[in-house]
Every structure is written in C-alpha cells, then in structure tokens.
mmCIF file of C-alpha atoms in Angstrom:
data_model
loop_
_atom_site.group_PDB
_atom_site.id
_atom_site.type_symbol
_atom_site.label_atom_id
_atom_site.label_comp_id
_atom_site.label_asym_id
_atom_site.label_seq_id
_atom_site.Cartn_x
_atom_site.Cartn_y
_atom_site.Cartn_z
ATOM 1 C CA UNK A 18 0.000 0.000 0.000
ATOM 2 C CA UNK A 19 1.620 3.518 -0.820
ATOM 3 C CA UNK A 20 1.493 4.508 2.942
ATOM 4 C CA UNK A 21 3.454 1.899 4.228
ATOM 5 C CA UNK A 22 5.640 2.555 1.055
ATOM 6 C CA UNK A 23 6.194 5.843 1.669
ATOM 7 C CA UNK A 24 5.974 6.586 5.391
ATOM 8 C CA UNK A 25 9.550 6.674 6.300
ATOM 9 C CA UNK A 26 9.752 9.009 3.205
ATOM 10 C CA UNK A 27 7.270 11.895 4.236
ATOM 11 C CA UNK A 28 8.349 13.760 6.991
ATOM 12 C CA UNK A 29 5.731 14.002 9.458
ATOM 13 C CA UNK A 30 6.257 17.116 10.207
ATOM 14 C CA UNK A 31 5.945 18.785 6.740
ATOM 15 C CA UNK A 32 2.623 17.076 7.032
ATOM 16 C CA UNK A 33 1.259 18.063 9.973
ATOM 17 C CA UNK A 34 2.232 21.750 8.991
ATOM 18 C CA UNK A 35 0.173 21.837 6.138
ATOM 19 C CA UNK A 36 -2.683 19.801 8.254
ATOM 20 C CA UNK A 37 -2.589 23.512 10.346
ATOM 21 C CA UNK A 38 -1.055 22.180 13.367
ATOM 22 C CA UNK A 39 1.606 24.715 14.957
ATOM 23 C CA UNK A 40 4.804 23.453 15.651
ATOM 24 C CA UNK A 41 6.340 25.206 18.268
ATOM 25 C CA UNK A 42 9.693 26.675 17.342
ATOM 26 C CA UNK A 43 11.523 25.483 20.518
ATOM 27 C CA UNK A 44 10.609 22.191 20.016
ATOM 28 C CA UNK A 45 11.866 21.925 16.015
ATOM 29 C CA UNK A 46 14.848 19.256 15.450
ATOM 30 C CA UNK A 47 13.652 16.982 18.195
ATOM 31 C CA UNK A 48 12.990 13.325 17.508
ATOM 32 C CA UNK A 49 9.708 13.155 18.983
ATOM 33 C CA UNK A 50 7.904 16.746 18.915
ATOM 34 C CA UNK A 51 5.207 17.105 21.258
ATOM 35 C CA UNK A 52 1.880 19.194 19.433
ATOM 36 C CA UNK A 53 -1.571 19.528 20.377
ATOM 37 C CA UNK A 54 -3.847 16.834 19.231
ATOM 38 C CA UNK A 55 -6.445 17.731 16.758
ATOM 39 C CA UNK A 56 -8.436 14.372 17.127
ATOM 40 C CA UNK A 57 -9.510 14.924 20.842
ATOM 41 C CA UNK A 58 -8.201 18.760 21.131
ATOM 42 C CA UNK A 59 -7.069 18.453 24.763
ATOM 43 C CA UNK A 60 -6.747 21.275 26.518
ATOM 44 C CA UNK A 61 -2.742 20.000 26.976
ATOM 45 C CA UNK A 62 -0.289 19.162 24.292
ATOM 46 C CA UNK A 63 -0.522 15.327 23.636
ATOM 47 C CA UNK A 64 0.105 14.087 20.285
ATOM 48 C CA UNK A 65 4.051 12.820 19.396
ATOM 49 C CA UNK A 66 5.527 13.342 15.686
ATOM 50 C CA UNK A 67 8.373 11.123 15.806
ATOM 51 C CA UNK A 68 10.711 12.686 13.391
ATOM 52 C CA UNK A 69 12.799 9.509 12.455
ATOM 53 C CA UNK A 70 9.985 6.650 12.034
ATOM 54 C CA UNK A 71 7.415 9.776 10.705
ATOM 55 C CA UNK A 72 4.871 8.905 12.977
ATOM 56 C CA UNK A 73 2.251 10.284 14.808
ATOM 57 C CA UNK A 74 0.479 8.907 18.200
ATOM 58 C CA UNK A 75 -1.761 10.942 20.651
ATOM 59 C CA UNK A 76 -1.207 9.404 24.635
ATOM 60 C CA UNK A 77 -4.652 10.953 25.009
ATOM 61 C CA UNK A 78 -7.204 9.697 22.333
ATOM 62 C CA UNK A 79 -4.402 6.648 20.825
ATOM 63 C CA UNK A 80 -4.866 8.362 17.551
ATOM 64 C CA UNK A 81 -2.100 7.199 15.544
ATOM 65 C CA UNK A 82 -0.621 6.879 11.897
ATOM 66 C CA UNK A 83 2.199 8.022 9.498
ATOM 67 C CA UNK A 84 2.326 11.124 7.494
ATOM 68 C CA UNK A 85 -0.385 9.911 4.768
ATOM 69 C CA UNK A 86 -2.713 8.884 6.908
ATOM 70 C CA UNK A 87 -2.556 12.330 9.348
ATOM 71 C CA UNK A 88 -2.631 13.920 6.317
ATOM 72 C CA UNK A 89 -6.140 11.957 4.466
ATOM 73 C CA UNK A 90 -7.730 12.266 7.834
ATOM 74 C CA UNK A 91 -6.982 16.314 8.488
ATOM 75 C CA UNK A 92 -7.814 16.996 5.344
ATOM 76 C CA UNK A 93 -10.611 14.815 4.237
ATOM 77 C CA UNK A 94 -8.974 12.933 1.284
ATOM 78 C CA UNK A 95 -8.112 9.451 0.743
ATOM 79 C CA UNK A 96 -3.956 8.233 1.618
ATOM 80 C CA UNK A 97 -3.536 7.644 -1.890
ATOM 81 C CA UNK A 98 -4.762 11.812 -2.657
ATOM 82 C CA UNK A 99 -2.505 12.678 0.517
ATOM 83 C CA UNK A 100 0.137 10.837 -1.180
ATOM 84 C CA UNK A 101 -0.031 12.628 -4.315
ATOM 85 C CA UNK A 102 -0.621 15.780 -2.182
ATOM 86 C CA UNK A 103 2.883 15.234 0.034
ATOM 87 C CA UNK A 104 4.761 13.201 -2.289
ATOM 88 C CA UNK A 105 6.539 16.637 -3.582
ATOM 89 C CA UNK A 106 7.953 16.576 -0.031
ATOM 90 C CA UNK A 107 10.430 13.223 -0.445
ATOM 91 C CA UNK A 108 11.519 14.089 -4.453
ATOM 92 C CA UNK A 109 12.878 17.464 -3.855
ATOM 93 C CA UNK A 110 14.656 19.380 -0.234
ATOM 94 C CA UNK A 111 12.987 22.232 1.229
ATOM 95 C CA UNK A 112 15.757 24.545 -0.201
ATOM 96 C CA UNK A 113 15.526 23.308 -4.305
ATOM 97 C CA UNK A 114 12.117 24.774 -4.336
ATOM 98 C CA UNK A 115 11.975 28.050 -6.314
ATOM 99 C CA UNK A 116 9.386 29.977 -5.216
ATOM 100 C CA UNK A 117 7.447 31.611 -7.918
ATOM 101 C CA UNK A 118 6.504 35.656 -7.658
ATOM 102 C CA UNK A 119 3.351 36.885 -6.493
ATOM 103 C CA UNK A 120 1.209 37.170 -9.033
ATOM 104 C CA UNK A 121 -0.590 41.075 -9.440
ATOM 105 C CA UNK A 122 -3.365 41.628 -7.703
ATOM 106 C CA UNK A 123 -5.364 41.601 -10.738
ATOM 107 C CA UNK A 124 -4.245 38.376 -11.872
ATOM 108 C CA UNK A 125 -4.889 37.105 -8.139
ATOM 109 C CA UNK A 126 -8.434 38.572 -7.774
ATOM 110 C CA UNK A 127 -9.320 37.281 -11.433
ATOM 111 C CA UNK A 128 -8.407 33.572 -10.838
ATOM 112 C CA UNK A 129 -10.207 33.960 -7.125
ATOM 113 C CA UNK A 130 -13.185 35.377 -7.938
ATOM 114 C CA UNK A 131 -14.222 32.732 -11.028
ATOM 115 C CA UNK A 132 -12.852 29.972 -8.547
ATOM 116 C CA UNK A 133 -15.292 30.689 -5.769
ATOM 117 C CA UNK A 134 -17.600 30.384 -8.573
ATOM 118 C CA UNK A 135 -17.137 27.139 -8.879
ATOM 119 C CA UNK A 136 -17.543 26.305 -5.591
ATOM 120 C CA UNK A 137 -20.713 26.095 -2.873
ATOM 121 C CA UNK A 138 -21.148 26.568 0.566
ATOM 122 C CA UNK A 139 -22.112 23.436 2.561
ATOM 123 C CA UNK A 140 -25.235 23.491 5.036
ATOM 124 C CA UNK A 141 -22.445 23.098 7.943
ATOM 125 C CA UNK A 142 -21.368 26.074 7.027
ATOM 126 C CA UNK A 143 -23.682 28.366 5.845
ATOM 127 C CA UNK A 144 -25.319 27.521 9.212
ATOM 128 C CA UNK A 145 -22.876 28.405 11.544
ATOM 129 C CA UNK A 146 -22.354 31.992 9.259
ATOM 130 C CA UNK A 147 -25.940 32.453 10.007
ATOM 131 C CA UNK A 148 -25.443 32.167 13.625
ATOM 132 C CA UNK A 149 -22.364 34.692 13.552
ATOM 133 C CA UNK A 150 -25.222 37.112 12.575
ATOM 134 C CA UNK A 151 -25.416 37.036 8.931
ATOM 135 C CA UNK A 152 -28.226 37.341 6.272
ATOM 136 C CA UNK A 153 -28.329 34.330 3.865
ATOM 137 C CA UNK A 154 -27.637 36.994 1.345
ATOM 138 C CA UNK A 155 -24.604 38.931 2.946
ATOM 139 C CA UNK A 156 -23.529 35.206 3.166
ATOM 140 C CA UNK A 157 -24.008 35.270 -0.514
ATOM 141 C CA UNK A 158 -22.428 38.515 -0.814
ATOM 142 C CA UNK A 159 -19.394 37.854 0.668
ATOM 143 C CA UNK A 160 -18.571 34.729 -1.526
ATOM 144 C CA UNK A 161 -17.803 32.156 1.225
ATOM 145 C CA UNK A 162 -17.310 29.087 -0.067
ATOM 146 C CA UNK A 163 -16.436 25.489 1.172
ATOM 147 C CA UNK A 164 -13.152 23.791 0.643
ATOM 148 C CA UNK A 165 -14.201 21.046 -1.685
ATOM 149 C CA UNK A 166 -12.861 17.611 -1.583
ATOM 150 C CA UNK A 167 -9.411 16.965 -3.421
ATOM 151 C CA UNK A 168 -10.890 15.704 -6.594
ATOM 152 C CA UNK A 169 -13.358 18.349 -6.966
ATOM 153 C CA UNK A 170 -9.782 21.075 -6.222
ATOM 154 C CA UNK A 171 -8.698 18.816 -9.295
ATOM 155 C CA UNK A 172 -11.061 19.500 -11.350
ATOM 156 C CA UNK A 173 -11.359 23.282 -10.470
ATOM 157 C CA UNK A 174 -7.625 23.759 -11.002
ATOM 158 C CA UNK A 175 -7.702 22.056 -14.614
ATOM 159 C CA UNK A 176 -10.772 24.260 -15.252
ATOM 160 C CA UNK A 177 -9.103 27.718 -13.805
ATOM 161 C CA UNK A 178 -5.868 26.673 -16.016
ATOM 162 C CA UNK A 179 -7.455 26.944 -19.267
ATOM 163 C CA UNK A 180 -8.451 30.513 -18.621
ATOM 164 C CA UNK A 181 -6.283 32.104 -16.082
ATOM 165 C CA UNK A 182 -2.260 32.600 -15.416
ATOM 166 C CA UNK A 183 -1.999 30.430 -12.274
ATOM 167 C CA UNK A 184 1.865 30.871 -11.586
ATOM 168 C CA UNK A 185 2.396 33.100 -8.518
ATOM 169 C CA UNK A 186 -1.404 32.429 -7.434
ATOM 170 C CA UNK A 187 -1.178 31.017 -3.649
ATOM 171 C CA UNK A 188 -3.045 28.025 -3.145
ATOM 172 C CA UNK A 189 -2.312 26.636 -6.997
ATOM 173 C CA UNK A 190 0.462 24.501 -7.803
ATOM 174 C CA UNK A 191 1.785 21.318 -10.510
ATOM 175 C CA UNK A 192 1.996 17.934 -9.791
ATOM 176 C CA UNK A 193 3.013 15.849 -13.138
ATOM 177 C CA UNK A 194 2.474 18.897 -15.232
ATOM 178 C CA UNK A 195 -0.790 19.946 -13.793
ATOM 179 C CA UNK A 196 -2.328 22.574 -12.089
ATOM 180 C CA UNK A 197 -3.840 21.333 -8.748
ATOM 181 C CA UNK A 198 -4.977 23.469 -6.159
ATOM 182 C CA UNK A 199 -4.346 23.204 -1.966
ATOM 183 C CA UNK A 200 -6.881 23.048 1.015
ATOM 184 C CA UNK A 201 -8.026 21.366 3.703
ATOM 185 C CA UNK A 202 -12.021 21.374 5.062
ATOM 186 C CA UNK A 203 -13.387 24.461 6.411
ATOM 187 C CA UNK A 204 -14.574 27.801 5.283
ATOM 188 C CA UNK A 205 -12.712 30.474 1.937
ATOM 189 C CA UNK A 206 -12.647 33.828 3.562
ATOM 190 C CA UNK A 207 -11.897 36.710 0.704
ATOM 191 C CA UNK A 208 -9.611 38.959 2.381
ATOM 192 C CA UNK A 209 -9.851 42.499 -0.280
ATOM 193 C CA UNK A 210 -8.466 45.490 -0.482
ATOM 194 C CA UNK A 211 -10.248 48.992 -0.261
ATOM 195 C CA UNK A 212 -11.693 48.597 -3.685
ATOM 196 C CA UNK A 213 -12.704 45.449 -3.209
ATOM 197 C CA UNK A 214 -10.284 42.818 -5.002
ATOM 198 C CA UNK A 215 -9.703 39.678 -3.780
ATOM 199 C CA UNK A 216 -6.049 39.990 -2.153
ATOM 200 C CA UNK A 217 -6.066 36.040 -0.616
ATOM 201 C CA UNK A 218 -8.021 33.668 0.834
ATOM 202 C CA UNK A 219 -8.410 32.230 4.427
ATOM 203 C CA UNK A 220 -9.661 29.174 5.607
ATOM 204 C CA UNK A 221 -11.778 28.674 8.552
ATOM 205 C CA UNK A 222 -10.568 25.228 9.533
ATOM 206 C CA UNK A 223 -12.865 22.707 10.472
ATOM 207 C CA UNK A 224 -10.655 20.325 12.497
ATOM 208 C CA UNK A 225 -8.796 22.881 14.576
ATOM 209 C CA UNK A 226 -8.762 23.969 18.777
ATOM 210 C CA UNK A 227 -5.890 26.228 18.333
ATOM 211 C CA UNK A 228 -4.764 28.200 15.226
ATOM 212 C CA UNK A 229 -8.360 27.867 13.487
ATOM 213 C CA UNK A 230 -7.465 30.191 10.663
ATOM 214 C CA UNK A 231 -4.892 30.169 7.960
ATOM 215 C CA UNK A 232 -4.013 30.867 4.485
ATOM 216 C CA UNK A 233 -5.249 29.488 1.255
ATOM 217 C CA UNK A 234 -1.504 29.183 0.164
ATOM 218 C CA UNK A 235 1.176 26.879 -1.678
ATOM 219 C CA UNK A 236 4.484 27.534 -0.690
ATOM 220 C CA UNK A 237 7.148 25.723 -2.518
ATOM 221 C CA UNK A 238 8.920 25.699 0.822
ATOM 222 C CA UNK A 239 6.783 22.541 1.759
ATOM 223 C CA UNK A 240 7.263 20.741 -1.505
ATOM 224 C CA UNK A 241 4.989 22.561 -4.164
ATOM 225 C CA UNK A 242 6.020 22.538 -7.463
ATOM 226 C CA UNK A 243 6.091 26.361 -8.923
ATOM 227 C CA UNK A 244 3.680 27.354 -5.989
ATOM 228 C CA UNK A 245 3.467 30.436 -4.414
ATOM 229 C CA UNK A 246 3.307 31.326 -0.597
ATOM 230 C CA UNK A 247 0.691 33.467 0.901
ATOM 231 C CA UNK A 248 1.115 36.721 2.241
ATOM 232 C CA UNK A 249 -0.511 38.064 5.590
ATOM 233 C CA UNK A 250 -3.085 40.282 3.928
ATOM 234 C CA UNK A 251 -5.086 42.817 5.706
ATOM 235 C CA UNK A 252 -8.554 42.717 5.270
ATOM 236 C CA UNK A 253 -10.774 45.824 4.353
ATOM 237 C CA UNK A 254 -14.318 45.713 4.806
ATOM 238 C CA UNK A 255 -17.011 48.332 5.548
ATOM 239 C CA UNK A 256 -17.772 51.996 4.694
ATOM 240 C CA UNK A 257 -15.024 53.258 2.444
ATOM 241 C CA UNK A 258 -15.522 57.100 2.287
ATOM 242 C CA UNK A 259 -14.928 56.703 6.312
ATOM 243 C CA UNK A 260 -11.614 57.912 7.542
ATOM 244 C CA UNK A 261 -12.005 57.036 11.018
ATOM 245 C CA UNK A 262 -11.450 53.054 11.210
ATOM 246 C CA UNK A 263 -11.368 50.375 13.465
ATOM 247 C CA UNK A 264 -8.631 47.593 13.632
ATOM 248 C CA UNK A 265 -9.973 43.952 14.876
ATOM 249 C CA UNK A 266 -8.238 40.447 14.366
ATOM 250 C CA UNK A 267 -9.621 38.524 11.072
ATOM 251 C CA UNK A 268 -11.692 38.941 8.301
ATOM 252 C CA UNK A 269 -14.370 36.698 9.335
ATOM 253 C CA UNK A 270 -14.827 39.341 12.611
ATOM 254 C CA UNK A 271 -14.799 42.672 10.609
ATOM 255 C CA UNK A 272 -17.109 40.813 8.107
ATOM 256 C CA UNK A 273 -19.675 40.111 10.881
ATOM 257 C CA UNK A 274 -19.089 43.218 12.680
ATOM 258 C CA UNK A 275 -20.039 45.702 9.732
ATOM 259 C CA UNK A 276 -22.957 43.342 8.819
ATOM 260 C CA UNK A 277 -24.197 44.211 12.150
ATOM 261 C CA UNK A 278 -24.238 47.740 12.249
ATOM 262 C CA UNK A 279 -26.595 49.918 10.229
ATOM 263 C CA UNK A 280 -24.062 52.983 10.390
ATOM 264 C CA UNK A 281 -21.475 50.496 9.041
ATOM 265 C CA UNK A 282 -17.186 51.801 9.702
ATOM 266 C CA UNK A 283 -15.003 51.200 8.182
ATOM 267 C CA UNK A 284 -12.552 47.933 9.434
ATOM 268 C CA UNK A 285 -9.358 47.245 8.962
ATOM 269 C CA UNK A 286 -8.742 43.294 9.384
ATOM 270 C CA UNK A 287 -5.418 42.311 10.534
ATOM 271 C CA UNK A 288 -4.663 38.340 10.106
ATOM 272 C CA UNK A 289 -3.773 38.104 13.932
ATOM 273 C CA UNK A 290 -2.633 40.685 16.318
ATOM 274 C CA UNK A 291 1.249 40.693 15.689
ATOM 275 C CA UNK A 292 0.300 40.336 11.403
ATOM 276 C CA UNK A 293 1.133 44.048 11.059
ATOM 277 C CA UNK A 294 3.538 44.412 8.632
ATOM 278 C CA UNK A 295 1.305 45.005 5.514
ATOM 279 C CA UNK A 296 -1.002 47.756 8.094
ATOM 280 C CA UNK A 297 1.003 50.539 7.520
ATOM 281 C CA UNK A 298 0.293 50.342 3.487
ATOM 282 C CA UNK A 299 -3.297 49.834 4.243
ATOM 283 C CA UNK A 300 -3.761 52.699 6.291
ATOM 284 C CA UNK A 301 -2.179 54.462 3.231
ATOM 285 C CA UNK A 302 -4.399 53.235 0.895
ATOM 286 C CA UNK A 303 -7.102 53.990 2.928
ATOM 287 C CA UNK A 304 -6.450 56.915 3.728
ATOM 288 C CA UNK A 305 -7.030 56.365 7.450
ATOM 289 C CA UNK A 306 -7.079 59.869 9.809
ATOM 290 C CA UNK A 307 -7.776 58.107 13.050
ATOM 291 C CA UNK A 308 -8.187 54.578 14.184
ATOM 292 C CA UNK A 309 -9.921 52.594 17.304
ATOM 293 C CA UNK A 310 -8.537 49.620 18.010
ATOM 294 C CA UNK A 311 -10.991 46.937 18.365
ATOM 295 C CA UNK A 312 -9.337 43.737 19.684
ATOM 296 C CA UNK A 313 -10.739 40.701 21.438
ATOM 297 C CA UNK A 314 -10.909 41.748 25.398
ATOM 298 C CA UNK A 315 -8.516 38.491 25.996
ATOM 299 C CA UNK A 316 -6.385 41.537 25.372
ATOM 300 C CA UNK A 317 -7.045 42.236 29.341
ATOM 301 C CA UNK A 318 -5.805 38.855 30.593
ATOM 302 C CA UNK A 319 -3.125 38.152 27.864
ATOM 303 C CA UNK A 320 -0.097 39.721 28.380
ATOM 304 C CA UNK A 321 1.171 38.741 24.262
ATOM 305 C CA UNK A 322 -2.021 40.635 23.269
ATOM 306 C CA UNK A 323 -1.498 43.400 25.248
ATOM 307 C CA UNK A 324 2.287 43.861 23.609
ATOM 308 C CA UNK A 325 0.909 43.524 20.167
ATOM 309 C CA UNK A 326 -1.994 46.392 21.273
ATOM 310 C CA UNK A 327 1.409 48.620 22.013
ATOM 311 C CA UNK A 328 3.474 47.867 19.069
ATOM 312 C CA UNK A 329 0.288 48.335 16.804
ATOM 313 C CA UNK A 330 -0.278 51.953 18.404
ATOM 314 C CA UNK A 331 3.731 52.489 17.924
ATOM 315 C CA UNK A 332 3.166 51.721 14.749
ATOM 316 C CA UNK A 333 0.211 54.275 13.928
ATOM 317 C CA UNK A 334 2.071 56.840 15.788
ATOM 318 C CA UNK A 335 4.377 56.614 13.263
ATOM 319 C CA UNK A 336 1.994 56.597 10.798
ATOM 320 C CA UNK A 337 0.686 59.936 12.009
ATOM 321 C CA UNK A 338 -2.742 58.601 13.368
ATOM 322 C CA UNK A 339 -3.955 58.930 16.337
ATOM 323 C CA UNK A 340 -5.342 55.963 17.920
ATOM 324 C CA UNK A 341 -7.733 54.799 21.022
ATOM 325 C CA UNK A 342 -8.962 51.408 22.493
ATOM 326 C CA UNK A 343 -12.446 50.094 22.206
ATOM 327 C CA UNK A 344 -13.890 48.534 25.491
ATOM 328 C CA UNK A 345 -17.027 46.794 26.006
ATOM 329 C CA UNK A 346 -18.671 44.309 28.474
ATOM 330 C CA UNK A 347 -15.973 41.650 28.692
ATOM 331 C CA UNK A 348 -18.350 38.786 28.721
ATOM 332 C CA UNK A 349 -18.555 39.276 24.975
ATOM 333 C CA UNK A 350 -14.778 38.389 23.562
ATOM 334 C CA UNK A 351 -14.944 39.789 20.284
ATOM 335 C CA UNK A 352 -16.379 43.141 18.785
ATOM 336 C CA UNK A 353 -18.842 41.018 16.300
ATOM 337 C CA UNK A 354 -20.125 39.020 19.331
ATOM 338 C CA UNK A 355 -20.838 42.374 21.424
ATOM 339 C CA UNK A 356 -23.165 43.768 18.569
ATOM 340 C CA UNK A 357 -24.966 40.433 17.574
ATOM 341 C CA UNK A 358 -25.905 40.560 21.608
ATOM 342 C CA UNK A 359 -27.235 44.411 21.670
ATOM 343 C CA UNK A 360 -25.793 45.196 24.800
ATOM 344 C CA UNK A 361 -23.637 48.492 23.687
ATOM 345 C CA UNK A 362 -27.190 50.293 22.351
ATOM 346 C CA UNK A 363 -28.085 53.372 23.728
ATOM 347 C CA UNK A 364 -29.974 56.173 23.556
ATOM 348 C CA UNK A 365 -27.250 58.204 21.513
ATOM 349 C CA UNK A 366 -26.571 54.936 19.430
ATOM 350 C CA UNK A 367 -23.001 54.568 20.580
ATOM 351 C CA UNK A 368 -21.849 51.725 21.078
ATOM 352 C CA UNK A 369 -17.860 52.152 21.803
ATOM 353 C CA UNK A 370 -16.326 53.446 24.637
ATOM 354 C CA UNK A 371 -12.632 54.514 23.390
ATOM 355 C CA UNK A 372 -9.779 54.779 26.132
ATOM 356 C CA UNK A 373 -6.719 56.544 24.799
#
C-alpha cells in the first residue's frame, strides 16, 4: 500500500504543517515533537511526531498513523490523494524549491473570484455563518465558499488553467504537469483590499482547537512545485468614504461586525494581532485619519495581546494617526459578538467606549 511505502519518506512534520497544526519553534529538530492533538483537542499538548519513524500517536485519544494517513484524515482525502498531495515533499529538499513571484493583484483577484464560482457553501457552514449574525444573502455577498474535496480542487484547477495565469497564485500549484490546487475542510474567507479585489483567501478550519485560521496558500517551501506562498493580507471591509477606522483580528470578525451595524465603519482586518507588517500600506491606501482599536478583550488577561496592542499603536504613531482602544462588556470576547448581543445600544446609538 503507498502509505506503508512511503511513510519513512514523508516527513511528518511537513505534514502536519500543512494539516494547520503549529509546531512550536523550541521544540523543532527533536525526535519526537510534542503538538496539540487535533483528534480529541485536549486542553494539553498530547500528540508525538516522531521525526525519524514519521509517525504520529496521541497518549490521550491513541490516535495514531504516518504522514499519509494524518494527512487523508486532516484533510478529508483518501492516503492515496494525501500521497499525491505530500509526495513533492520526499523528491525534492525544502531549499531546491523556487518559489514563484506573487502574481498582481489583478491576476490574483481574477483567478479567485471565477474559482469561488465554482464552488458552494455546505449546510455546515452556511449555518454556523448564520449564527455569527449574517443574512443568507450577505452570506451570498461575501462569496464564502467550502473547501471542496481533493478531486473536486482537481477538477477546479484544470478548469481555472485553461483561462487564467496560475503561476504566482497562492493556493495553486503542478503535480506531473498539472495545475492542482491546496486546502483542507473548512470555510474560503476573501480577504480584499479597499476597492474590493480579492487579495487572498483564508480558511476557517474545520478540524482545529488552536490556530483555526490560515491561508489558502502553496508555498514551494513545503514541496509545491512552482507554488506560491501566501502573504498576511489585511482585510478591508465596511464603509469606504470613512476615515475614522477600526482595527480587529480577522476577516471573518470585521465581516460580521459591519454586517451588524446599520451605520457600518469602516474595518481594517489584521490576520492576527502581531500580522502588522502590511497595516502601515493599508492605512495608506485607505487613507485612514484616526483609528480605534478593536481587539478581542482576551487583550485584558493576555499579556502577548497586550504587547501587540502597544506595538500596533507604535506603529500608527508613526503613521501619524492617532489611535484609542475600544472597550465593552468583557463577557462578549470579540467586537462582532458584542453587537450580535445588543448590549452596547443606547440612547445616543453609541456603542464604543474609546480609552486613549
């Protein structure tokens, strides 16, 4: 069978990477790596990647397996698709992989935008958007999509090649002289730009405690063939004559958030509070004056959160804006979750209180 074949072949690590599962730096060039499960998501780190046999087993749930079969069952796919999927990673090192320049944003949006048209939303999904607070047709709107199955990527990727440029498009990449196309299950976010093009993609992943979002993206780094890495886009969403903003974590929040509010701001969507190195150019663009900073109120009890909250007003000091922090009833986490409840409405409509 090709995963006893190949096992000692695939590193198990280069697989669970791509599966979404962190690896934590300090812990890199072990021979067993300790990671959180994603089978029984444990609140404590219990699952082994054993570096030399390129196995996995979890002490917790006894979830166990090579590299192809971590991969099929993270991602949804049959061993023999995760073969074809990882098999890049035993031909060629890490460090033979060119990586192939971004594409332009044009080219990026174009392919995007007709592949979410090939795509649909499952009833998993478009249920649990409704429940963030969404219409069926903002859900619409947005162009959420479900990460098909592998042969359905197939045949969207050979479809998408006959009419678009692929090279330099994250998320597309060859295998035997074919376009094929990355992802495991969850939800396509479009993260855009002020004018609305279709910068990248997040998923939403399905199988994930920890680290639930992360890019649509195909970085030869991890064995794609002429693929293209993703870039930590910020997402901009909302009223674009305003020059007042607010800053939140993730696209799928600022989404929700300006669905929710009739007098809609403007957001500016960073992929995760310490993601700020593209902010500064979107502020540009934007042509931001002032911005409140809207992140999760963990930001009170997390001391990493509450460094990233000073390096982000550093950096829009610099920037010439002045900035101030949102603050709401702490039993609602997120700025999205505190408008679906109500409980900021009053009289005057305001619903922030910003501390400088």
């Amino acid at each position: 069978m090709i995963d006893s074949l190949w096992q000692d072949d695939i590193p198990i690590v280069e697989a669970a990477r791509r599966c979404g599962i962190r690896i934590p730096p300090e812990r890199e060039g072990r021979t067993e790596i300790l990671v959180h499960c994603p089978f029984c998501q444990a609140k404590k780190d219990h699952l082994y990647l054993n570096t030399v046999r390129n196995v996995f087993y979890c002490q917790d749930c006894h979830a166990s397996g090579n590299s192809l079969t971590l991969y099929a069952r993270l991602a949804g796919c049959s061993p023999r698709e995760a073969f074809r999927e990882l098999s890049g990673l035993r031909t060629t090192p890490r460090s033979q992989r060119p990586s192939t320049p971004l594409a332009p944003l044009a080219t990026r949006h174009a392919a995007y935008y007709d592949m979410l048209g090939l795509m649909g939303l499952s009833h998993r999904h478009r249920t649990a958007l409704l429940e963030r607070g969404f219409s069926a047709q903002r859900v619409e709107e947005n162009l959420y999509r479900s990460v098909p199955a592998q042969t359905e990527r197939d045949r969207i990727a050979e479809t998408l090649s006959k009419a678009h440029d692929l090279r330099g498009v994250p998320g597309f990449y060859t295998w035997e002289g074919r376009w094929r196309l990355t992802g495991v299950p969850g939800i396509l976010i479009p993260v855009c730009n002020p004018e609305g093009y279709i910068q990248g993609l997040q998923i939403r992943r399905d199988n994930a405690a920890r680290n639930k979002y992360g890019w649509l993206s195909s970085n030869p780094e991890y064995g794609y063939e002429n693929g293209t890495g993703a870039r930590r886009w910020i997402h901009v969403t909302g009223n674009p004559h305003k020059r007042v903003v607010c800053i939140t974590e993730g696209a799928l929040k600022g989404d929700t958030a300006v669905f929710l509010r009739e007098d809609a701001p403007l957001f500016l969507c960073v992929p995760g509070v310490g993601a700020l190195e593209l902010l500064g150019d979107a502020c540009r663009e934007a042509g931001v004056r002032k911005a409140v900073i809207c992140y999760d109120t963990d930001l009170l009890r997390n001391p990493e959160v509450l460094q990233s909250l000073c390096k982000l007003r550093a950096l829009l000091w610099k920037q010439g804006i002045p900035s101030s922090t949102a603050h709401w009833n702490p039993a609602y986490k997120g700025i999205d979750d505190f408008w679906l409840a109500g409980s900021g409405k009053n009289k005057s409509g305001v619903l922030l209180q910003a501390a400088a």
